[in-house]
Amino acid sequence: MSGITLALILVISVLVALGAGTLIGVFYRKILGGRHLTEAEAKAALISDQAEQEKKSLLLDAKEEAIQVRSSAESELRDRRREFQRQENRLTQREENLDRRVDSIEGRERGLGDREERLEAAQTESEGLKERQLRELEAVASLTLQEAKDVILQKAEIDSQHELARHYYDLDARHREEADEKARKYIALAIQRLASDVVSESTVTSVSLPSDEMKGRLIGREGRNIRAIEQATGVDLIIDDTPEAVTISCFDPIRREIARVTLESLIKDGRIHPARVETAVERAAKEVDQVIRDAGDQAIFDSGVRGLHPDLISLLGRLKYRTSYGGNVLQHSVEASLIAGMLASELGADIQVSKAGALLHDIGKALTHEVEGPHAEIGAEMAAKYQISDPVRQAIEEHHDEDKGSVEAFIVVAADAITSARPGARRDTLDAYVKRLAAIEEVVNDFPGVDRCYAIQAGREVRVMVKPDQVDEFAAPKLARDIAKQIEVKLVYPGQIKVMVIRETRSVEVAK
């Protein structure tokens, strides 16, 4: 029991001590809390005083700022009022000015109305006067208004034609001076570097015989020898009364040449019979083929054109036996190639294209007996077949066309014309020569104002005498150009034709 009592006493003592400590702590806290409250109240009073002072200061600043803003606003308002007043004054002045202008315009309108009425009256009066004057003029001139207009238009047309002819005369003279100088230089440089034969070759169509007895041997028993020769060569053998000669007739020059070589071989051998004829024809064909190849190679060498297909060279060699207007086509082609190369070098064009185009421009004539169509188109097809370059093929195809697609094509045409037009290059029959001259003179005589005309120099030039009262000095160049164009349209001729218009005025007086 004593132990329990002690423990109980101890617990109670502890509880009493804890309660006393608690009371002491609460009392101490109250004392400290009073102190802190007093200090807080003092600080709050101080803060309240400071806030009151700041409030007063802010109110003063706000009042001062409000006064300044108000003063500024009142000043701006006064400025705006003054500006509005100035604008109102300007608007008032503008309104007054507009009113004055309206009054002035109205006055002008009234004046214009009166003036318009006077003008209408004057116009009516002038129209009446004009009608009376027209009637009087028609009566005096014996012409109606439409007739007078026609006369005036006719005179204006004549004057315009005269001015046009004069303008063309000036242009033609200026361009002719420039072009003639350059053309003379280029052509002279080209021609003086080439010397060619004047005498043209001709295809042999007759074979000489040692005696007339050989004619019977060529005919053979019942004509078997001549039939064998004609069948093997494809020609017509004409044996007539011509002494010691036979004539070979065929459109194909190659066949005609083979027949000539065959006949010469048979005549030289003396053994003439159908079997011998076949052997001689085969040998002659091989001989002519070799001559053709040699001629083609020689033409390539002479012209300096390289890179052609061997078959195309053989076709070129066939032109050795082709003639045109009595001239040898192969010789003409080589000559044109040389001249084209010289012209191209002077003009700065492609020399190889010009030379190749001129050398091959008549290659189609080698096949005209076998292929239908113009020789220019045939030549272009052959060039395409043997892979000739397009510029060369174009020059071949266009050398007879009016439109040319390249400078080299023009050069080929010029070279062809130069070689064809030189003296001795071509030979015509007398009938063809006379017909061409008559055709040229007929075309020229159709033009008004022509008095007389004469075709001279084998048809290379035509001189036109005009009537001076119908063709003046300015219309003469235009007439020459018109005649040249008409000749180009209506006639077919080799080379070029020069048209010369001559106008002569004579004044004659008699002294009495």
Short mmCIF file of C-alpha atoms in Angstrom, two decimals:
data_model
loop_
_atom_site.label_atom_id
_atom_site.label_comp_id
_atom_site.label_asym_id
_atom_site.label_seq_id
_atom_site.Cartn_x
_atom_site.Cartn_y
_atom_site.Cartn_z
CA MET A 1 0.00 0.00 0.00
CA SER A 2 2.79 2.32 0.87
CA GLY A 3 4.27 1.76 -2.59
CA ILE A 4 1.02 2.58 -4.31
CA THR A 5 0.61 5.65 -2.17
CA LEU A 6 4.06 6.88 -3.03
CA ALA A 7 3.41 6.41 -6.67
CA LEU A 8 0.13 8.17 -6.40
CA ILE A 9 1.72 11.02 -4.53
CA LEU A 10 4.41 11.20 -7.14
CA VAL A 11 1.86 11.36 -9.95
CA ILE A 12 -0.11 14.04 -8.17
CA SER A 13 3.08 16.02 -7.59
CA VAL A 14 3.90 15.82 -11.23
CA LEU A 15 0.44 16.89 -12.25
CA VAL A 16 0.55 19.82 -9.81
CA ALA A 17 3.94 20.84 -11.19
CA LEU A 18 2.65 20.66 -14.73
CA GLY A 19 -0.37 22.76 -13.89
CA ALA A 20 1.75 25.33 -12.13
CA GLY A 21 4.12 25.50 -15.16
CA THR A 22 1.18 25.92 -17.42
CA LEU A 23 -0.27 28.74 -15.37
CA ILE A 24 3.10 30.46 -15.22
CA GLY A 25 3.54 30.12 -19.02
CA VAL A 26 0.05 31.50 -19.67
CA PHE A 27 0.70 34.46 -17.40
CA TYR A 28 4.04 35.14 -19.05
CA ARG A 29 2.50 34.96 -22.48
CA LYS A 30 -0.13 37.46 -21.47
CA ILE A 31 2.54 39.81 -20.27
CA LEU A 32 4.55 39.39 -23.50
CA GLY A 33 1.36 39.65 -25.61
CA GLY A 34 0.50 42.96 -23.95
CA ARG A 35 3.90 44.29 -24.72
CA HIS A 36 3.69 43.14 -28.36
CA LEU A 37 0.19 44.56 -28.69
CA THR A 38 1.36 47.92 -27.35
CA GLU A 39 4.24 47.93 -29.79
CA ALA A 40 1.93 46.88 -32.63
CA GLU A 41 -0.52 49.62 -31.81
CA ALA A 42 2.32 52.14 -31.79
CA LYS A 43 3.56 50.89 -35.13
CA ALA A 44 0.02 50.92 -36.53
CA ALA A 45 -0.43 54.49 -35.39
CA LEU A 46 2.87 55.43 -37.01
CA ILE A 47 1.94 53.68 -40.24
CA SER A 48 -1.48 55.35 -40.18
CA ASP A 49 0.17 58.78 -39.81
CA GLN A 50 2.55 58.04 -42.68
CA ALA A 51 -0.31 56.82 -44.86
CA GLU A 52 -2.27 59.96 -44.08
CA GLN A 53 0.66 62.10 -45.05
CA GLU A 54 1.19 60.12 -48.30
CA LYS A 55 -2.52 60.39 -49.01
CA LYS A 56 -2.36 64.15 -48.65
CA SER A 57 0.76 64.29 -50.83
CA LEU A 58 -0.91 62.14 -53.52
CA LEU A 59 -4.03 64.24 -53.41
CA LEU A 60 -1.96 67.36 -53.89
CA ASP A 61 -0.08 65.78 -56.81
CA ALA A 62 -3.33 64.56 -58.36
CA LYS A 63 -4.88 68.00 -58.03
CA GLU A 64 -1.85 69.64 -59.61
CA GLU A 65 -1.84 67.09 -62.45
CA ALA A 66 -5.59 67.50 -62.93
CA ILE A 67 -5.08 71.26 -63.12
CA GLN A 68 -2.33 70.80 -65.71
CA VAL A 69 -4.44 68.35 -67.77
CA ARG A 70 -7.37 70.68 -67.62
CA SER A 71 -5.21 73.61 -68.65
CA SER A 72 -3.78 71.58 -71.55
CA ALA A 73 -7.24 70.40 -72.58
CA GLU A 74 -8.59 73.94 -72.48
CA SER A 75 -5.60 75.13 -74.58
CA GLU A 76 -6.13 72.33 -77.14
CA LEU A 77 -9.83 73.07 -77.20
CA ARG A 78 -9.10 76.73 -77.89
CA ASP A 79 -6.72 75.73 -80.72
CA ARG A 80 -9.31 73.42 -82.22
CA ARG A 81 -11.95 76.09 -81.97
CA ARG A 82 -9.66 78.53 -83.78
CA GLU A 83 -8.91 75.86 -86.47
CA PHE A 84 -12.60 75.10 -86.86
CA GLN A 85 -13.23 78.80 -87.19
CA ARG A 86 -10.57 79.14 -89.91
CA GLN A 87 -12.00 76.14 -91.79
CA GLU A 88 -15.47 77.55 -91.49
CA ASN A 89 -14.19 80.83 -92.89
CA ARG A 90 -12.53 79.05 -95.82
CA LEU A 91 -15.67 77.05 -96.53
CA THR A 92 -17.67 80.24 -96.43
CA GLN A 93 -15.26 81.84 -98.91
CA ARG A 94 -15.45 78.75 -101.17
CA GLU A 95 -19.21 78.83 -101.10
CA GLU A 96 -19.11 82.48 -102.05
CA ASN A 97 -16.63 81.74 -104.87
CA LEU A 98 -18.79 78.86 -106.08
CA ASP A 99 -21.80 81.06 -106.07
CA ARG A 100 -19.94 83.64 -108.13
CA ARG A 101 -18.74 80.89 -110.56
CA VAL A 102 -22.23 79.49 -110.88
CA ASP A 103 -23.47 82.94 -111.70
CA SER A 104 -20.66 83.37 -114.24
CA ILE A 105 -21.34 79.93 -115.83
CA GLU A 106 -25.00 80.66 -116.06
CA GLY A 107 -24.16 83.93 -117.77
CA ARG A 108 -21.83 82.09 -120.19
CA GLU A 109 -24.47 79.47 -120.88
CA ARG A 110 -26.91 82.17 -121.78
CA GLY A 111 -24.24 83.76 -124.00
CA LEU A 112 -23.40 80.39 -125.58
CA GLY A 113 -27.03 79.70 -126.22
CA ASP A 114 -27.34 82.99 -128.05
CA ARG A 115 -24.08 82.30 -129.92
CA GLU A 116 -25.24 78.81 -130.87
CA GLU A 117 -28.42 80.20 -132.28
CA ARG A 118 -26.39 82.71 -134.31
CA LEU A 119 -24.03 79.92 -135.47
CA GLU A 120 -26.95 77.75 -136.54
CA ALA A 121 -28.34 80.60 -138.48
CA ALA A 122 -24.91 81.32 -140.02
CA GLN A 123 -24.45 77.63 -140.85
CA THR A 124 -27.82 77.46 -142.51
CA GLU A 125 -26.95 80.53 -144.49
CA SER A 126 -23.48 79.14 -145.41
CA GLU A 127 -25.00 75.86 -146.55
CA GLY A 128 -27.36 77.76 -148.75
CA LEU A 129 -24.46 79.77 -150.14
CA LYS A 130 -22.45 76.58 -150.63
CA GLU A 131 -25.27 74.96 -152.56
CA ARG A 132 -25.66 78.05 -154.74
CA GLN A 133 -21.88 78.18 -155.32
CA LEU A 134 -21.80 74.45 -156.18
CA ARG A 135 -24.59 74.95 -158.68
CA GLU A 136 -22.77 77.93 -160.14
CA LEU A 137 -19.46 76.00 -160.26
CA GLU A 138 -21.13 73.01 -161.90
CA ALA A 139 -22.69 75.31 -164.42
CA VAL A 140 -19.35 77.06 -165.11
CA ALA A 141 -17.17 73.89 -165.13
CA SER A 142 -19.79 71.68 -166.81
CA LEU A 143 -18.97 69.00 -164.15
CA THR A 144 -21.04 67.49 -161.39
CA LEU A 145 -19.70 67.12 -157.87
CA GLN A 146 -19.03 63.39 -158.35
CA GLU A 147 -17.26 64.02 -161.63
CA ALA A 148 -15.09 66.65 -159.97
CA LYS A 149 -14.25 64.19 -157.19
CA ASP A 150 -13.29 61.58 -159.77
CA VAL A 151 -11.02 64.08 -161.52
CA ILE A 152 -9.35 65.03 -158.25
CA LEU A 153 -8.91 61.39 -157.22
CA GLN A 154 -7.47 60.55 -160.62
CA LYS A 155 -4.98 63.40 -160.34
CA ALA A 156 -4.10 62.34 -156.78
CA GLU A 157 -3.57 58.76 -157.98
CA ILE A 158 -1.28 59.96 -160.77
CA ASP A 159 0.65 62.13 -158.32
CA SER A 160 0.97 59.24 -155.85
CA GLN A 161 2.19 56.91 -158.56
CA HIS A 162 4.71 59.52 -159.59
CA GLU A 163 5.90 59.94 -155.99
CA LEU A 164 6.07 56.15 -155.57
CA ALA A 165 8.07 55.77 -158.77
CA ARG A 166 10.39 58.57 -157.67
CA HIS A 167 10.86 56.98 -154.27
CA TYR A 168 11.53 53.61 -155.87
CA TYR A 169 13.99 55.31 -158.25
CA ASP A 170 15.94 56.77 -155.34
CA LEU A 171 15.95 53.50 -153.39
CA ASP A 172 16.86 51.49 -156.45
CA ALA A 173 19.73 53.82 -157.31
CA ARG A 174 21.13 53.73 -153.78
CA HIS A 175 20.82 49.97 -153.35
CA ARG A 176 22.06 49.31 -156.86
CA GLU A 177 25.23 51.29 -156.18
CA GLU A 178 25.93 49.31 -153.02
CA ALA A 179 24.94 45.93 -154.43
CA ASP A 180 26.69 46.36 -157.77
CA GLU A 181 29.97 47.22 -156.12
CA LYS A 182 29.92 44.15 -153.88
CA ALA A 183 28.59 41.85 -156.61
CA ARG A 184 31.25 42.96 -159.07
CA LYS A 185 33.92 42.37 -156.48
CA TYR A 186 32.76 38.88 -155.47
CA ILE A 187 32.00 37.62 -158.96
CA ALA A 188 35.19 39.07 -160.41
CA LEU A 189 37.27 37.46 -157.67
CA ALA A 190 35.57 34.11 -158.28
CA ILE A 191 35.67 34.14 -162.07
CA GLN A 192 39.24 35.36 -162.40
CA ARG A 193 40.40 32.37 -160.35
CA LEU A 194 38.78 29.84 -162.70
CA ALA A 195 39.73 29.24 -166.31
CA SER A 196 37.46 26.81 -168.16
CA ASP A 197 37.08 25.63 -171.71
CA VAL A 198 34.72 27.60 -173.91
CA VAL A 199 34.00 24.78 -176.33
CA SER A 200 31.34 22.47 -174.91
CA GLU A 201 31.55 18.73 -175.37
CA SER A 202 28.91 16.99 -177.47
CA THR A 203 27.77 13.38 -177.32
CA VAL A 204 28.86 11.30 -180.31
CA THR A 205 25.86 9.78 -182.09
CA SER A 206 27.54 8.56 -185.28
CA VAL A 207 30.20 5.95 -186.02
CA SER A 208 32.54 6.15 -188.98
CA LEU A 209 32.91 3.08 -191.22
CA PRO A 210 35.99 2.09 -193.19
CA SER A 211 33.80 1.51 -196.25
CA ASP A 212 30.17 1.26 -197.30
CA GLU A 213 30.60 -2.52 -197.58
CA MET A 214 30.67 -2.60 -193.76
CA LYS A 215 27.00 -1.47 -193.69
CA GLY A 216 25.89 -4.76 -195.21
CA ARG A 217 27.94 -6.73 -192.72
CA LEU A 218 26.38 -4.75 -189.85
CA ILE A 219 22.90 -5.52 -191.18
CA GLY A 220 23.70 -9.20 -191.65
CA ARG A 221 21.67 -11.90 -193.34
CA GLU A 222 17.99 -10.92 -193.16
CA GLY A 223 18.97 -8.21 -190.66
CA ARG A 224 19.95 -10.55 -187.84
CA ASN A 225 23.12 -8.62 -186.92
CA ILE A 226 21.43 -5.23 -186.64
CA ARG A 227 18.56 -6.77 -184.65
CA ALA A 228 21.05 -8.40 -182.29
CA ILE A 229 22.88 -5.07 -181.81
CA GLU A 230 19.65 -3.15 -181.17
CA GLN A 231 18.31 -5.77 -178.73
CA ALA A 232 21.57 -6.01 -176.79
CA THR A 233 22.20 -2.26 -176.52
CA GLY A 234 18.63 -0.87 -176.48
CA VAL A 235 19.31 1.69 -179.24
CA ASP A 236 18.09 2.27 -182.79
CA LEU A 237 20.79 1.76 -185.40
CA ILE A 238 20.10 3.91 -188.47
CA ILE A 239 21.88 2.84 -191.63
CA ASP A 240 21.02 5.17 -194.50
CA ASP A 241 22.65 6.69 -197.51
CA THR A 242 25.18 8.66 -195.47
CA PRO A 243 28.55 7.63 -196.85
CA GLU A 244 30.79 5.60 -194.54
CA ALA A 245 28.75 6.34 -191.38
CA VAL A 246 25.93 4.93 -189.28
CA THR A 247 23.78 6.81 -186.79
CA ILE A 248 22.92 5.67 -183.25
CA SER A 249 19.60 6.94 -181.89
CA CYS A 250 18.62 6.64 -178.19
CA PHE A 251 17.41 8.95 -175.43
CA ASP A 252 19.70 7.27 -172.88
CA PRO A 253 23.26 8.62 -173.36
CA ILE A 254 24.80 5.63 -171.54
CA ARG A 255 23.18 3.16 -173.88
CA ARG A 256 24.22 5.29 -176.83
CA GLU A 257 27.84 5.27 -175.62
CA ILE A 258 27.80 1.49 -175.07
CA ALA A 259 26.44 1.03 -178.60
CA ARG A 260 29.15 3.30 -180.00
CA VAL A 261 31.95 1.39 -178.26
CA THR A 262 30.37 -1.92 -179.34
CA LEU A 263 30.18 -0.88 -182.99
CA GLU A 264 33.75 0.40 -183.00
CA SER A 265 34.91 -2.88 -181.46
CA LEU A 266 32.97 -5.01 -183.98
CA ILE A 267 34.18 -2.92 -186.92
CA LYS A 268 37.76 -3.16 -185.73
CA ASP A 269 37.53 -6.93 -185.18
CA GLY A 270 35.64 -7.60 -188.41
CA ARG A 271 33.80 -10.64 -187.04
CA ILE A 272 30.16 -9.60 -186.85
CA HIS A 273 27.48 -12.12 -185.83
CA PRO A 274 24.86 -12.30 -182.99
CA ALA A 275 27.07 -14.29 -180.58
CA ARG A 276 29.97 -11.92 -181.13
CA VAL A 277 27.63 -8.98 -180.61
CA GLU A 278 26.65 -10.12 -177.10
CA THR A 279 30.28 -10.51 -176.06
CA ALA A 280 31.18 -7.10 -177.50
CA VAL A 281 28.25 -5.45 -175.69
CA GLU A 282 29.29 -6.96 -172.33
CA ARG A 283 32.86 -5.81 -172.81
CA ALA A 284 31.71 -2.33 -173.91
CA ALA A 285 29.41 -2.03 -170.88
CA LYS A 286 32.31 -2.83 -168.54
CA GLU A 287 34.51 -0.35 -170.38
CA VAL A 288 31.89 2.40 -170.15
CA ASP A 289 31.31 1.65 -166.45
CA GLN A 290 35.02 2.06 -165.82
CA VAL A 291 35.04 5.33 -167.76
CA ILE A 292 32.06 6.51 -165.69
CA ARG A 293 33.83 5.68 -162.40
CA ASP A 294 37.00 7.36 -163.58
CA ALA A 295 35.04 10.44 -164.64
CA GLY A 296 33.34 10.58 -161.21
CA ASP A 297 36.66 10.23 -159.39
CA GLN A 298 38.20 12.91 -161.57
CA ALA A 299 35.28 15.26 -160.87
CA ILE A 300 35.66 14.67 -157.11
CA PHE A 301 39.38 15.35 -157.38
CA ASP A 302 38.94 18.50 -159.48
CA SER A 303 36.23 19.99 -157.25
CA GLY A 304 37.83 19.02 -153.93
CA VAL A 305 34.62 17.53 -152.49
CA ARG A 306 35.24 14.66 -150.08
CA GLY A 307 33.24 11.98 -148.28
CA LEU A 308 30.82 10.92 -151.06
CA HIS A 309 29.47 7.38 -151.35
CA PRO A 310 31.04 5.32 -154.20
CA ASP A 311 27.63 4.74 -155.80
CA LEU A 312 26.96 8.46 -155.75
CA ILE A 313 30.34 9.06 -157.41
CA SER A 314 29.34 6.60 -160.15
CA LEU A 315 26.08 8.49 -160.66
CA LEU A 316 28.09 11.70 -160.91
CA GLY A 317 30.31 10.10 -163.57
CA ARG A 318 27.24 9.26 -165.67
CA LEU A 319 26.82 13.01 -166.24
CA LYS A 320 29.85 12.78 -168.54
CA TYR A 321 27.48 11.42 -171.18
CA ARG A 322 24.64 13.84 -170.39
CA THR A 323 24.31 17.17 -172.21
CA SER A 324 22.12 20.20 -171.59
CA TYR A 325 21.74 22.88 -174.26
CA GLY A 326 24.72 21.30 -176.00
CA GLY A 327 26.94 21.56 -172.89
CA ASN A 328 28.43 18.70 -170.90
CA VAL A 329 26.63 18.42 -167.54
CA LEU A 330 29.60 16.95 -165.64
CA GLN A 331 31.91 19.73 -166.76
CA HIS A 332 29.20 22.26 -165.86
CA SER A 333 28.84 20.72 -162.36
CA VAL A 334 32.57 20.78 -161.65
CA GLU A 335 32.81 24.37 -162.85
CA ALA A 336 29.81 25.37 -160.68
CA SER A 337 31.42 23.67 -157.67
CA LEU A 338 34.66 25.62 -158.07
CA ILE A 339 32.82 28.93 -158.48
CA ALA A 340 30.54 28.16 -155.50
CA GLY A 341 33.55 27.48 -153.30
CA MET A 342 35.12 30.79 -154.30
CA LEU A 343 31.90 32.73 -153.71
CA ALA A 344 31.43 31.04 -150.32
CA SER A 345 34.98 31.97 -149.28
CA GLU A 346 34.33 35.61 -150.21
CA LEU A 347 30.95 35.72 -148.44
CA GLY A 348 32.02 33.83 -145.32
CA ALA A 349 29.64 30.89 -145.97
CA ASP A 350 30.30 27.16 -145.59
CA ILE A 351 32.73 26.35 -148.41
CA GLN A 352 32.33 22.54 -148.33
CA VAL A 353 28.53 22.70 -148.30
CA SER A 354 28.54 25.17 -151.20
CA LYS A 355 30.99 23.11 -153.27
CA ALA A 356 29.18 19.82 -152.60
CA GLY A 357 25.77 21.35 -153.33
CA ALA A 358 26.99 22.84 -156.63
CA LEU A 359 28.76 19.62 -157.68
CA LEU A 360 25.65 17.51 -157.02
CA HIS A 361 22.94 20.03 -157.99
CA ASP A 362 22.32 18.26 -161.34
CA ILE A 363 22.90 14.69 -160.08
CA GLY A 364 19.22 13.97 -160.71
CA LYS A 365 19.82 14.32 -164.47
CA ALA A 366 21.76 11.06 -164.34
CA LEU A 367 18.47 9.27 -163.58
CA THR A 368 15.88 11.35 -165.45
CA HIS A 369 15.67 8.60 -168.12
CA GLU A 370 14.90 6.02 -165.41
CA VAL A 371 12.98 7.94 -162.70
CA GLU A 372 10.07 10.31 -163.29
CA GLY A 373 10.07 13.77 -161.79
CA PRO A 374 12.10 17.01 -161.80
CA HIS A 375 15.85 16.46 -161.61
CA ALA A 376 16.10 18.68 -158.49
CA GLU A 377 13.73 16.43 -156.52
CA ILE A 378 15.41 13.29 -157.84
CA GLY A 379 18.80 14.68 -156.81
CA ALA A 380 17.53 15.50 -153.31
CA GLU A 381 16.18 11.95 -152.95
CA MET A 382 19.54 10.51 -154.04
CA ALA A 383 21.33 12.76 -151.54
CA ALA A 384 19.06 11.56 -148.74
CA LYS A 385 19.54 7.94 -149.82
CA TYR A 386 23.32 8.20 -149.64
CA GLN A 387 23.24 10.11 -146.32
CA ILE A 388 24.38 13.49 -147.62
CA SER A 389 24.08 16.25 -145.00
CA ASP A 390 20.84 18.23 -144.86
CA PRO A 391 22.37 21.60 -145.91
CA VAL A 392 23.78 20.01 -149.10
CA ARG A 393 20.53 18.17 -149.80
CA GLN A 394 18.58 21.41 -149.28
CA ALA A 395 20.82 23.26 -151.74
CA ILE A 396 20.28 20.51 -154.35
CA GLU A 397 16.51 20.55 -153.89
CA GLU A 398 16.13 24.35 -153.93
CA HIS A 399 18.44 25.29 -156.79
CA HIS A 400 15.42 25.83 -159.09
CA ASP A 401 12.99 27.18 -156.43
CA GLU A 402 12.21 30.83 -155.86
CA ASP A 403 12.51 30.53 -152.06
CA LYS A 404 15.92 29.57 -150.70
CA GLY A 405 16.43 28.32 -147.17
CA SER A 406 20.14 29.05 -146.71
CA VAL A 407 22.99 31.20 -147.93
CA GLU A 408 24.65 28.13 -149.46
CA ALA A 409 21.53 27.45 -151.57
CA PHE A 410 21.75 31.01 -152.97
CA ILE A 411 25.44 30.48 -153.73
CA VAL A 412 24.66 27.24 -155.61
CA VAL A 413 22.03 29.05 -157.69
CA ALA A 414 24.46 31.90 -158.42
CA ALA A 415 27.24 29.50 -159.43
CA ASP A 416 24.83 27.57 -161.66
CA ALA A 417 23.74 30.82 -163.35
CA ILE A 418 27.32 32.03 -163.82
CA THR A 419 28.48 28.81 -165.47
CA SER A 420 25.37 28.67 -167.64
CA ALA A 421 25.50 32.29 -168.72
CA ARG A 422 29.15 32.54 -169.70
CA PRO A 423 29.88 32.66 -173.47
CA GLY A 424 30.11 29.23 -175.05
CA ALA A 425 28.54 27.39 -172.12
CA ARG A 426 25.34 26.42 -173.94
CA ARG A 427 24.25 25.89 -177.49
CA ASP A 428 20.70 26.10 -178.76
CA THR A 429 19.19 25.17 -182.07
CA LEU A 430 18.35 28.03 -184.41
CA ASP A 431 14.58 27.48 -184.04
CA ALA A 432 14.74 27.50 -180.23
CA TYR A 433 16.92 30.61 -180.33
CA VAL A 434 14.50 32.51 -182.58
CA LYS A 435 11.47 31.42 -180.55
CA ARG A 436 13.04 32.58 -177.30
CA LEU A 437 13.86 36.01 -178.74
CA ALA A 438 10.32 36.37 -180.12
CA ALA A 439 8.81 35.34 -176.76
CA ILE A 440 10.90 37.91 -174.89
CA GLU A 441 9.91 40.73 -177.27
CA GLU A 442 6.25 39.69 -177.07
CA VAL A 443 6.24 39.93 -173.27
CA VAL A 444 7.88 43.37 -173.34
CA ASN A 445 5.55 44.81 -176.00
CA ASP A 446 2.50 44.10 -173.80
CA PHE A 447 3.49 46.89 -171.38
CA PRO A 448 2.02 50.38 -171.94
CA GLY A 449 4.45 53.09 -172.90
CA VAL A 450 6.82 50.75 -174.77
CA ASP A 451 7.75 52.06 -178.21
CA ARG A 452 10.19 49.38 -179.46
CA CYS A 453 12.18 46.52 -177.93
CA TYR A 454 15.13 44.43 -179.10
CA ALA A 455 16.35 41.13 -177.65
CA ILE A 456 20.14 40.98 -178.07
CA GLN A 457 23.13 38.89 -176.96
CA ALA A 458 21.41 35.57 -177.66
CA GLY A 459 18.47 36.54 -175.47
CA ARG A 460 20.64 37.49 -172.47
CA GLU A 461 19.58 41.15 -172.70
CA VAL A 462 16.52 43.06 -173.88
CA ARG A 463 16.61 46.79 -174.62
CA VAL A 464 13.31 48.64 -174.30
CA MET A 465 12.69 51.99 -175.96
CA VAL A 466 9.87 53.87 -174.18
CA LYS A 467 7.77 56.86 -175.14
CA PRO A 468 9.09 59.85 -173.12
CA ASP A 469 5.68 61.51 -172.86
CA GLN A 470 4.20 58.40 -171.17
CA VAL A 471 7.14 57.13 -169.08
CA ASP A 472 9.17 59.67 -167.11
CA GLU A 473 12.63 59.20 -165.64
CA PHE A 474 11.25 58.04 -162.30
CA ALA A 475 8.84 55.49 -163.78
CA ALA A 476 11.54 53.91 -165.97
CA PRO A 477 13.16 51.83 -163.15
CA LYS A 478 9.74 50.59 -162.05
CA LEU A 479 8.91 49.59 -165.64
CA ALA A 480 12.21 47.68 -165.90
CA ARG A 481 11.45 45.80 -162.70
CA ASP A 482 7.90 44.98 -163.83
CA ILE A 483 9.17 43.66 -167.18
CA ALA A 484 11.78 41.50 -165.42
CA LYS A 485 9.12 40.03 -163.12
CA GLN A 486 6.81 39.29 -166.05
CA ILE A 487 9.63 37.55 -167.93
CA GLU A 488 10.35 35.41 -164.85
CA VAL A 489 6.69 34.40 -164.65
CA LYS A 490 5.95 33.69 -168.32
CA LEU A 491 9.21 32.41 -169.82
CA VAL A 492 11.58 29.52 -169.21
CA TYR A 493 15.19 30.37 -170.09
CA PRO A 494 18.73 29.46 -169.06
CA GLY A 495 20.79 31.89 -167.02
CA GLN A 496 19.62 35.48 -166.67
CA ILE A 497 18.04 38.16 -168.86
CA LYS A 498 19.03 41.79 -168.40
CA VAL A 499 16.28 44.37 -168.95
CA MET A 500 17.46 47.84 -170.00
CA VAL A 501 14.86 50.63 -170.34
CA ILE A 502 16.00 53.56 -172.49
CA ARG A 503 14.14 56.88 -172.40
CA GLU A 504 15.19 59.55 -174.87
CA THR A 505 13.88 63.10 -175.18
CA ARG A 506 14.61 65.14 -178.29
CA SER A 507 13.95 68.84 -178.79
CA VAL A 508 13.91 70.00 -182.45
CA GLU A 509 13.57 73.54 -183.74
CA VAL A 510 13.86 74.86 -187.30
CA ALA A 511 15.69 78.10 -188.00
CA LYS A 512 13.95 80.14 -190.70
#
